[in-house]
Short mmCIF file of C-alpha atoms in Angstrom, two decimals:
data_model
loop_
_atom_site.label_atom_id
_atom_site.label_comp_id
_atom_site.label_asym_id
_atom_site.label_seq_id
_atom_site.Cartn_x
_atom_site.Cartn_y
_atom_site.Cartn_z
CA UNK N 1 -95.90 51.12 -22.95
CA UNK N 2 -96.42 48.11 -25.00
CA UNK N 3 -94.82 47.53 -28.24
CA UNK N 4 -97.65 47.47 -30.59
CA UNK N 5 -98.59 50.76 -29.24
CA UNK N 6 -95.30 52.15 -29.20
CA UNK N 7 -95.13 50.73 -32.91
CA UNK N 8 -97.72 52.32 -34.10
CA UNK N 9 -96.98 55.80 -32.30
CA UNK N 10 -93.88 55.88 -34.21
CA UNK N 11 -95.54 55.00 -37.59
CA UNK N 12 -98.16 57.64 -36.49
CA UNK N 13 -95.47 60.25 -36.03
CA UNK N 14 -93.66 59.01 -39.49
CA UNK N 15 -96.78 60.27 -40.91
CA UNK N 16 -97.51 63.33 -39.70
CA UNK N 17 -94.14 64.83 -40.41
CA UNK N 18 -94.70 63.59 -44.23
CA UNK N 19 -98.14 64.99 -44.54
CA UNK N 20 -96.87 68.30 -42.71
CA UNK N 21 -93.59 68.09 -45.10
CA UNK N 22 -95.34 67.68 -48.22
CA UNK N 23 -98.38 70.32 -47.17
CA UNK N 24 -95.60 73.06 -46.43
CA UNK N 25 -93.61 72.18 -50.18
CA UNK N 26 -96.86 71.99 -51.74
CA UNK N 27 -97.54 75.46 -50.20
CA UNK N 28 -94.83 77.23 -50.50
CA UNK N 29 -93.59 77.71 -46.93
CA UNK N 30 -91.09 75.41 -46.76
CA UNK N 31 -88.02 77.16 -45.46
CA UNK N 32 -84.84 75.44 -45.17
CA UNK N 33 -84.49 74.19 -41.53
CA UNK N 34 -87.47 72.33 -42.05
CA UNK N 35 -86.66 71.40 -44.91
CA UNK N 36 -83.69 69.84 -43.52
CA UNK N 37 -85.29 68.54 -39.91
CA UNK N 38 -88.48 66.70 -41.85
CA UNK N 39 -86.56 63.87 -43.62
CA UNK N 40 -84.10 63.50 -40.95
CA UNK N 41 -87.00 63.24 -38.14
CA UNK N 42 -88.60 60.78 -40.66
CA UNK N 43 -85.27 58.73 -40.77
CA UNK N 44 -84.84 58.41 -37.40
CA UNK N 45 -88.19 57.67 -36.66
CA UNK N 46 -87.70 54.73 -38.94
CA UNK N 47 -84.57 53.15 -37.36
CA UNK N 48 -86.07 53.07 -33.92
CA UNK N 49 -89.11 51.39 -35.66
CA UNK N 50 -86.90 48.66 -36.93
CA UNK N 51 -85.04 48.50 -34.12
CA UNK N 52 -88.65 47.92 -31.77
CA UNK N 53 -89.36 45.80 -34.44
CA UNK N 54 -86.74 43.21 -34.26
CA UNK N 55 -86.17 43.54 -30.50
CA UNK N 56 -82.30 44.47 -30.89
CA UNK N 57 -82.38 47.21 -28.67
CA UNK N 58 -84.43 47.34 -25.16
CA UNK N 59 -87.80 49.49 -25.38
CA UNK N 60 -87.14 52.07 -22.81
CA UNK N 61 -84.22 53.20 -24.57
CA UNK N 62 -85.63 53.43 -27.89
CA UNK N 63 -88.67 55.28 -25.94
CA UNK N 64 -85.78 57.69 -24.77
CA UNK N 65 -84.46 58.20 -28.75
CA UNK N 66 -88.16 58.94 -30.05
CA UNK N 67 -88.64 61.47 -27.59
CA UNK N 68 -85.16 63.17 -28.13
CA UNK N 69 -86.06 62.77 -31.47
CA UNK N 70 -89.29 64.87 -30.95
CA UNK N 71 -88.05 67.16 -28.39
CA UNK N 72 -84.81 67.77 -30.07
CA UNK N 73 -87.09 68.91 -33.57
CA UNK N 74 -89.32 71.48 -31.80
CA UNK N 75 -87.03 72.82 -29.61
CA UNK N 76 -84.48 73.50 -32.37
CA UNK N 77 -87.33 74.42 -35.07
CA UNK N 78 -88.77 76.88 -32.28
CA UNK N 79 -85.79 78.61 -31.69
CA UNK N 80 -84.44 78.68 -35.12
CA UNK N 81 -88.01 80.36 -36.05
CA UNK N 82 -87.24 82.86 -33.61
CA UNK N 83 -84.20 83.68 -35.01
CA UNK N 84 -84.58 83.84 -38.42
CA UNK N 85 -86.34 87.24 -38.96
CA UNK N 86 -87.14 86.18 -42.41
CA UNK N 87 -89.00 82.98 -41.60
CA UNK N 88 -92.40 83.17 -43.18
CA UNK N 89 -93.88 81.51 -40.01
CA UNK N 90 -93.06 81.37 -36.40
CA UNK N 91 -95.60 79.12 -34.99
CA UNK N 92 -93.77 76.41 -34.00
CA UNK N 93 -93.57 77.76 -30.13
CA UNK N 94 -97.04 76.27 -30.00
CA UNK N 95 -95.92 72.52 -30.19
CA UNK N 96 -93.39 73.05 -27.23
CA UNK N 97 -95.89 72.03 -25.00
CA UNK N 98 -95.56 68.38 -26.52
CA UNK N 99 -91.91 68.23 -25.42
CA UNK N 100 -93.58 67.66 -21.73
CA UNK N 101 -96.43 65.64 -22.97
CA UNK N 102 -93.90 63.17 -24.54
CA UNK N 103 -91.94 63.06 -22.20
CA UNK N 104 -94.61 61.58 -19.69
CA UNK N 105 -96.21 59.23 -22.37
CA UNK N 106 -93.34 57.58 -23.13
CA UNK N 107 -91.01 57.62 -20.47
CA UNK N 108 -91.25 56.71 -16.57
CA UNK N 109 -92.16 59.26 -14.23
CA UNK N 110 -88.57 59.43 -12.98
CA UNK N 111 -86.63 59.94 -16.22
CA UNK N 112 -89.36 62.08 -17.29
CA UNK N 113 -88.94 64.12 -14.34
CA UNK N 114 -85.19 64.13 -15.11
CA UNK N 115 -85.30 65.06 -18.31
CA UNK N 116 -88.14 67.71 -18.38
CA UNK N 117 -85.65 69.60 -15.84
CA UNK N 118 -83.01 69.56 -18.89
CA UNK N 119 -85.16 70.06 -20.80
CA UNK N 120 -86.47 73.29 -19.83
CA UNK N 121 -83.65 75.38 -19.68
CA UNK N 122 -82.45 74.48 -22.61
CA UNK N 123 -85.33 75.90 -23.84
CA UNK N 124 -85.48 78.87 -22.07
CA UNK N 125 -81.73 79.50 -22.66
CA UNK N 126 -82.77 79.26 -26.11
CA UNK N 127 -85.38 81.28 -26.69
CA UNK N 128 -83.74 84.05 -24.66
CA UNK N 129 -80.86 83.82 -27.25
CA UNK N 130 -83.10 83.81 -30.12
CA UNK N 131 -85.51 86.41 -29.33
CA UNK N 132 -82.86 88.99 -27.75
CA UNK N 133 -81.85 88.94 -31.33
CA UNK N 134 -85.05 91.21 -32.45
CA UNK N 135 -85.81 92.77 -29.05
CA UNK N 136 -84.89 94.66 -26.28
CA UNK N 137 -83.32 92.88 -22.97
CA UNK N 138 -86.22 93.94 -21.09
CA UNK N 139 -88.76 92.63 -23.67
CA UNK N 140 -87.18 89.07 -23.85
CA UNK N 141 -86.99 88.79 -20.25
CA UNK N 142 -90.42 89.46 -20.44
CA UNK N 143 -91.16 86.92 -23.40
CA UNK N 144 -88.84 84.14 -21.62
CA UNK N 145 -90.57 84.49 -18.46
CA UNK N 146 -93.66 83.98 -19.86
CA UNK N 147 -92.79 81.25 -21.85
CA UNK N 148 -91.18 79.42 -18.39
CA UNK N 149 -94.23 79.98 -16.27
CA UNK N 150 -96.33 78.33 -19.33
CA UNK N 151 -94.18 75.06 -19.55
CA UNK N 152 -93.98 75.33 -15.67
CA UNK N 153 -97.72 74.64 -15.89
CA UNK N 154 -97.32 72.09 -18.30
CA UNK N 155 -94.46 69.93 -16.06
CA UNK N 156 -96.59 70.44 -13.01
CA UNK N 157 -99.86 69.40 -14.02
CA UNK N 158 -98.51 66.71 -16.04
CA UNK N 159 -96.32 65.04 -13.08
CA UNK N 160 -99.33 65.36 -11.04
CA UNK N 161 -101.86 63.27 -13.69
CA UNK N 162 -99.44 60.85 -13.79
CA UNK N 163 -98.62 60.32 -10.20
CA UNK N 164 -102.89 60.49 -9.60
CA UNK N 165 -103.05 57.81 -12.18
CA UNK N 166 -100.00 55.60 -11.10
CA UNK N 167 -101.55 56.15 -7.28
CA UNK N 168 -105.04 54.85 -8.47
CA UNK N 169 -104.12 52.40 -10.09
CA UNK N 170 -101.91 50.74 -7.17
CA UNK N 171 -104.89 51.36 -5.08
CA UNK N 172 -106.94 49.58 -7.53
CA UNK N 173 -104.52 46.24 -7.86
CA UNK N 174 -104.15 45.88 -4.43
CA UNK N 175 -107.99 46.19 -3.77
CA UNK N 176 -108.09 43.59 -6.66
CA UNK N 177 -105.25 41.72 -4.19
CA UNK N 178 -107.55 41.88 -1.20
CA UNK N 179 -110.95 40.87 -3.06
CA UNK N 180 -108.90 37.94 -4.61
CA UNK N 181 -107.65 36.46 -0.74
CA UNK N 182 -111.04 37.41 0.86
CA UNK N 183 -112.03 34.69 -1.73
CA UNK N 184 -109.34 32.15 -1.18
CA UNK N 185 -108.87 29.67 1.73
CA UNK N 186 -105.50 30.26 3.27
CA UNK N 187 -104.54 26.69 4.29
CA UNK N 188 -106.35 24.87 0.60
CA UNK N 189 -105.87 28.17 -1.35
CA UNK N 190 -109.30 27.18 -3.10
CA UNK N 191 -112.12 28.81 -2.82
CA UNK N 192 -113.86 29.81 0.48
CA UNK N 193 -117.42 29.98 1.22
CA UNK N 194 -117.35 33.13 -0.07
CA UNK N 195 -116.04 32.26 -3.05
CA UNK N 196 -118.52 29.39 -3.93
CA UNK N 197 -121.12 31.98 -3.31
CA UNK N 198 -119.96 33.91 -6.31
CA UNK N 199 -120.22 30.96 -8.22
CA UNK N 200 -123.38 29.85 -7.53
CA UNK N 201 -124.28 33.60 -8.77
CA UNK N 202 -122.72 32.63 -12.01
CA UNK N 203 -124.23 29.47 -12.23
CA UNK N 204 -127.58 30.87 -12.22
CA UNK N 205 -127.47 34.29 -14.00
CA UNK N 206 -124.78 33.19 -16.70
CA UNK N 207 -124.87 29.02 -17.24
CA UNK N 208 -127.01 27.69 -19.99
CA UNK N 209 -125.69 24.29 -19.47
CA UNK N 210 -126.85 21.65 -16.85
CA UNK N 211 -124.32 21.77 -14.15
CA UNK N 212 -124.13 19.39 -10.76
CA UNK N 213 -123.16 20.25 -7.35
CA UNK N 214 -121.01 18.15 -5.36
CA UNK N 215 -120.90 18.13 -1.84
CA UNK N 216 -117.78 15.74 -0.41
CA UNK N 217 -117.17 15.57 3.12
CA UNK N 218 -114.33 13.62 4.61
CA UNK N 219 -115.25 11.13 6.78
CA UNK N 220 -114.17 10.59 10.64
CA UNK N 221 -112.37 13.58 10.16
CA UNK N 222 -112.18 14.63 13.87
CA UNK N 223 -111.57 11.19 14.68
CA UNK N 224 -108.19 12.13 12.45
CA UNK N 225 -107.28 15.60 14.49
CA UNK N 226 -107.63 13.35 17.47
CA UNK N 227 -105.15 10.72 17.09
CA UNK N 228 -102.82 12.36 14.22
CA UNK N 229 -103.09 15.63 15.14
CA UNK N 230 -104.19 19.30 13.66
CA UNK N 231 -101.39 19.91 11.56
CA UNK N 232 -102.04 15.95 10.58
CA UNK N 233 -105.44 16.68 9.98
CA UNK N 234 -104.19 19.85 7.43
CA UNK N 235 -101.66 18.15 5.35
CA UNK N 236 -105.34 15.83 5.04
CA UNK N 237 -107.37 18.61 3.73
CA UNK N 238 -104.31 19.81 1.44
CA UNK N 239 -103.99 16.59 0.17
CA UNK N 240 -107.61 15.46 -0.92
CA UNK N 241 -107.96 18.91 -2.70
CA UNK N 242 -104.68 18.31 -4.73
CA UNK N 243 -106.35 14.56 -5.10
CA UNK N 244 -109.79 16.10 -6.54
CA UNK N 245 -107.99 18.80 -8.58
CA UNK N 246 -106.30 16.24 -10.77
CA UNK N 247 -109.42 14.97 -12.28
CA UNK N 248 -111.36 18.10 -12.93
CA UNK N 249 -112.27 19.67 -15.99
CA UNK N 250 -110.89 23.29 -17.14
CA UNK N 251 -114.76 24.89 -15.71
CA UNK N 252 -114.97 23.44 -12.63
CA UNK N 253 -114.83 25.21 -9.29
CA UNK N 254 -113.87 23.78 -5.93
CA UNK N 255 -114.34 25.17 -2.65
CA UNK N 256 -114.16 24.88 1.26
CA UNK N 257 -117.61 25.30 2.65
CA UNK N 258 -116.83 23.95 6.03
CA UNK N 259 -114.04 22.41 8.05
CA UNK N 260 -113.79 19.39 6.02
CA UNK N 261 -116.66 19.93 3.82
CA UNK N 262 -115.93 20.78 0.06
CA UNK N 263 -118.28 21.75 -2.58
CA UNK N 264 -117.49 21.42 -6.07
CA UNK N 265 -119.51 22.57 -8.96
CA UNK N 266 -119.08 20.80 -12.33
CA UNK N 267 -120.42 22.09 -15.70
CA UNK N 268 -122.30 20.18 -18.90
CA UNK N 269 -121.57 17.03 -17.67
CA UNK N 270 -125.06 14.19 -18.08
CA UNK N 271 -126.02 12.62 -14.24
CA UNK N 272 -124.20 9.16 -15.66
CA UNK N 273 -121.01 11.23 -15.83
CA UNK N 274 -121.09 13.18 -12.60
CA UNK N 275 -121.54 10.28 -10.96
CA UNK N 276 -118.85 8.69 -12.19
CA UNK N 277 -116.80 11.23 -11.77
CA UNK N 278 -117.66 11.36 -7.98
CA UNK N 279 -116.63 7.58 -8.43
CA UNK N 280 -113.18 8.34 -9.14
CA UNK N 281 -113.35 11.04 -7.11
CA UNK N 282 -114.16 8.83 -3.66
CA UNK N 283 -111.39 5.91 -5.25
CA UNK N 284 -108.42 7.82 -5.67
CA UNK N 285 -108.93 9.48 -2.46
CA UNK N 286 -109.35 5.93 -0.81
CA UNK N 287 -105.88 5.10 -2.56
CA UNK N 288 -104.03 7.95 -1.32
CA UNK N 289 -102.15 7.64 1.99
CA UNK N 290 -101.70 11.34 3.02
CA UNK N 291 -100.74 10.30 6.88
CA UNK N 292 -98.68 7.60 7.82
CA UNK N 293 -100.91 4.81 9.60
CA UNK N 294 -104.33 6.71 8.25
CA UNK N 295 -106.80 5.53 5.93
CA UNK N 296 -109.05 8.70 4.51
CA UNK N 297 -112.31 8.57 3.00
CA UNK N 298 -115.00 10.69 1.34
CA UNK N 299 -118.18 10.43 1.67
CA UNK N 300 -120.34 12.56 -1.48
CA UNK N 301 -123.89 14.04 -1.94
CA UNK N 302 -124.53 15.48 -5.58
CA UNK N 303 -127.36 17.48 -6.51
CA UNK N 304 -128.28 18.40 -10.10
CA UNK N 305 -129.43 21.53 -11.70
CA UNK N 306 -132.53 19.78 -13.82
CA UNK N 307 -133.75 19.07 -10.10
CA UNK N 308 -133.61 22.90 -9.46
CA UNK N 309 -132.56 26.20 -10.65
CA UNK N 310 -132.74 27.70 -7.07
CA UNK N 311 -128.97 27.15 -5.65
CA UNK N 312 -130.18 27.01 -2.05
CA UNK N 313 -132.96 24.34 -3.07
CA UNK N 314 -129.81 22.42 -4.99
CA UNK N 315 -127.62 22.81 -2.34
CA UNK N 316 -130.14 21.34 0.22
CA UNK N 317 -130.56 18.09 -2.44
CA UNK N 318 -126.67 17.72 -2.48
CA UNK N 319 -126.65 18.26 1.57
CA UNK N 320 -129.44 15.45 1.90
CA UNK N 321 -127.66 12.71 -0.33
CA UNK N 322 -124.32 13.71 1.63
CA UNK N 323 -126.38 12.78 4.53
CA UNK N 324 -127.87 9.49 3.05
CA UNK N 325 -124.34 8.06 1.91
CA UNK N 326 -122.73 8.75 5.50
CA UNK N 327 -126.03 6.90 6.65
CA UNK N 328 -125.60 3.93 3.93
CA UNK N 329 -121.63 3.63 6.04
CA UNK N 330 -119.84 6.30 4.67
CA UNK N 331 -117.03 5.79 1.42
CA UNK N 332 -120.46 6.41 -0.67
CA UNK N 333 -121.38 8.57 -3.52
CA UNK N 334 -125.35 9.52 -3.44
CA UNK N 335 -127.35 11.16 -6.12
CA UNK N 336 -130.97 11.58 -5.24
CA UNK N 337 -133.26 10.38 -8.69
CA UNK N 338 -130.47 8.81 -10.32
CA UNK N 339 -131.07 5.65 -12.51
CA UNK N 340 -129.72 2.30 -11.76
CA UNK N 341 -127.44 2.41 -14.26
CA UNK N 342 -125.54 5.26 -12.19
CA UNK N 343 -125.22 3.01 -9.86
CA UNK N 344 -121.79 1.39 -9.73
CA UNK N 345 -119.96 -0.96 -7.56
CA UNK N 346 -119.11 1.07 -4.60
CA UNK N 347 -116.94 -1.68 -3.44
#
């Protein structure tokens, strides 16, 4: 439970015992165990607040107190109600059921389990006690019984909610686990084609800013796995993505859409700036030695969204200029309809 919750549970609770204190005194039907429980429930209920408060004292234990706190109250209040024969009311049997209630709110389903089996008895024990006062044996076997098979119920059903709910909801993270790595590309851990997909989705239901796709492809890559090696050729991939990730913004996306094709998707940027952010892009991967003895290069095709609102169409513009800067020699950034003053110095 978090704290703020648990907080403002226990200022809840402060409450409710004042209003029900100052309802029976202003009624008349005060009697003197409540009398005597009501302010020192209220107490209590204020020292764990203070200590949740100011951290002194770890949460699960204080969780512990305000549910002996409870527990201890009705249990004692029942009983003494039942024993009393001139108690003007003996109604408090009907909050038992919160000792349970409590008990799985605020504890884990272990100690809850624990304690609802001490918890019981004493209860039962109790009651017996108090009720053979009045009756026959027969009668409060009868009475205690009935009582037991009730909060039987209540334990049961209880336990089971809780386990349904702890059971769905470790379903639920670890299909939240599996929709997150069917996303993912193991050996990049960026997004896989998949993955883009869903943001191209976004990009065109949710975006109502210009965005760019950029398609970078790494040049002579076989060429690489051929004389380096595979696992050459991976610490290649690994390393341009770590490259490109320094220099993007906070809403970018990057993914793998091929072997040694990436596609990244930048967001309210103007053509000038995409395109010199492919720039830096291409230079610091040019600058990087991520094999011994081999030179890596990107080559770059960007397509941008005032072209087309229709991903595939976009995609097919950032495919084609990918295309026209391996043509040009490779190392090249392209942008189909881009001014000359995009163009820099791709020296």
């Amino acid at each position: 439970m978090k704290t703020k919750t648990f907080l403002w549970l226990l200022r809840f609770a402060f409450v409710c015992f004042a209003l029900i204190w100052g309802i029976d005194y202003y009624c008349g039907i005060i009697v003197s165990f409540d009398a005597v429980s009501y302010p020192l429930c209220m107490t209590a209920f204020f020292c764990i607040y203070l200590l949740a408060r100011r951290q002194w004292v770890q949460e699960e234990y204080l969780h512990l107190c305000a549910y002996i706190v409870v527990a201890g109250f009705l249990t004692a209040s029942s009983i003494w109600h039942h024993m009393v024969p001139v108690s003007k009311f003996s109604n408090s049997a009907q909050w038992l059921g919160l000792n349970y209630v409590m008990a799985y709110l605020f504890l884990s389903v272990r100690r809850a389990t624990v304690i609802t089996t001490i918890v019981l008895p004493i209860t039962l024990i109790g009651h017996f006690l108090a009720v053979k006062e009045h009756n026959n044996l027969e009668d409060s076997l009868g009475i205690i019984l009935n009582i037991g098979v009730a909060h039987m119920v209540y334990i049961v059903l209880l336990w089971t909610v809780l386990k349904m709910r702890i059971r769905d909801a470790q379903t639920e993270e670890r299909l939240r686990f599996l929709e997150h790595y069917s996303l993912i590309d193991p050996l990049t851990h960026i997004l896989n084609r998949r993955g883009i997909e869903n943001i191209f989705h976004r990009l065109k239901t949710q975006s109502p800013h210009r965005f760019a796709m950029i398609l970078i492809d790494i040049d002579h890559f076989k060429a690489i796995n051929d004389q380096f090696g595979h696992t050459a050729g991976d610490a290649v991939l690994k390393g341009i993505v770590q490259t490109i990730q320094k220099y993007m913004l906070d809403e970018d996306e990057i993914g793998r859409w091929g072997g040694e094709e990436f596609l990244l998707t930048t967001v309210g940027q103007t053509r000038r700036q995409v395109f010199e952010f492919s720039e830096r892009l291409r230079n610091a991967v040019r600058s990087e030695r991520y094999v011994d003895g081999c030179n890596v290069t990107i080559s770059i095709g960007i397509g941008y969204s005032d072209q087309t609102r229709d991903m595939n169409e976009l995609f097919l513009i950032a495919d084609k200029n990918l295309y026209v800067a391996k043509q040009r020699g490779r190392n090249q950034v392209a942008a189909s309809a881009c001014s000359s003053e995009c163009e820099l110095d791709n020296a």
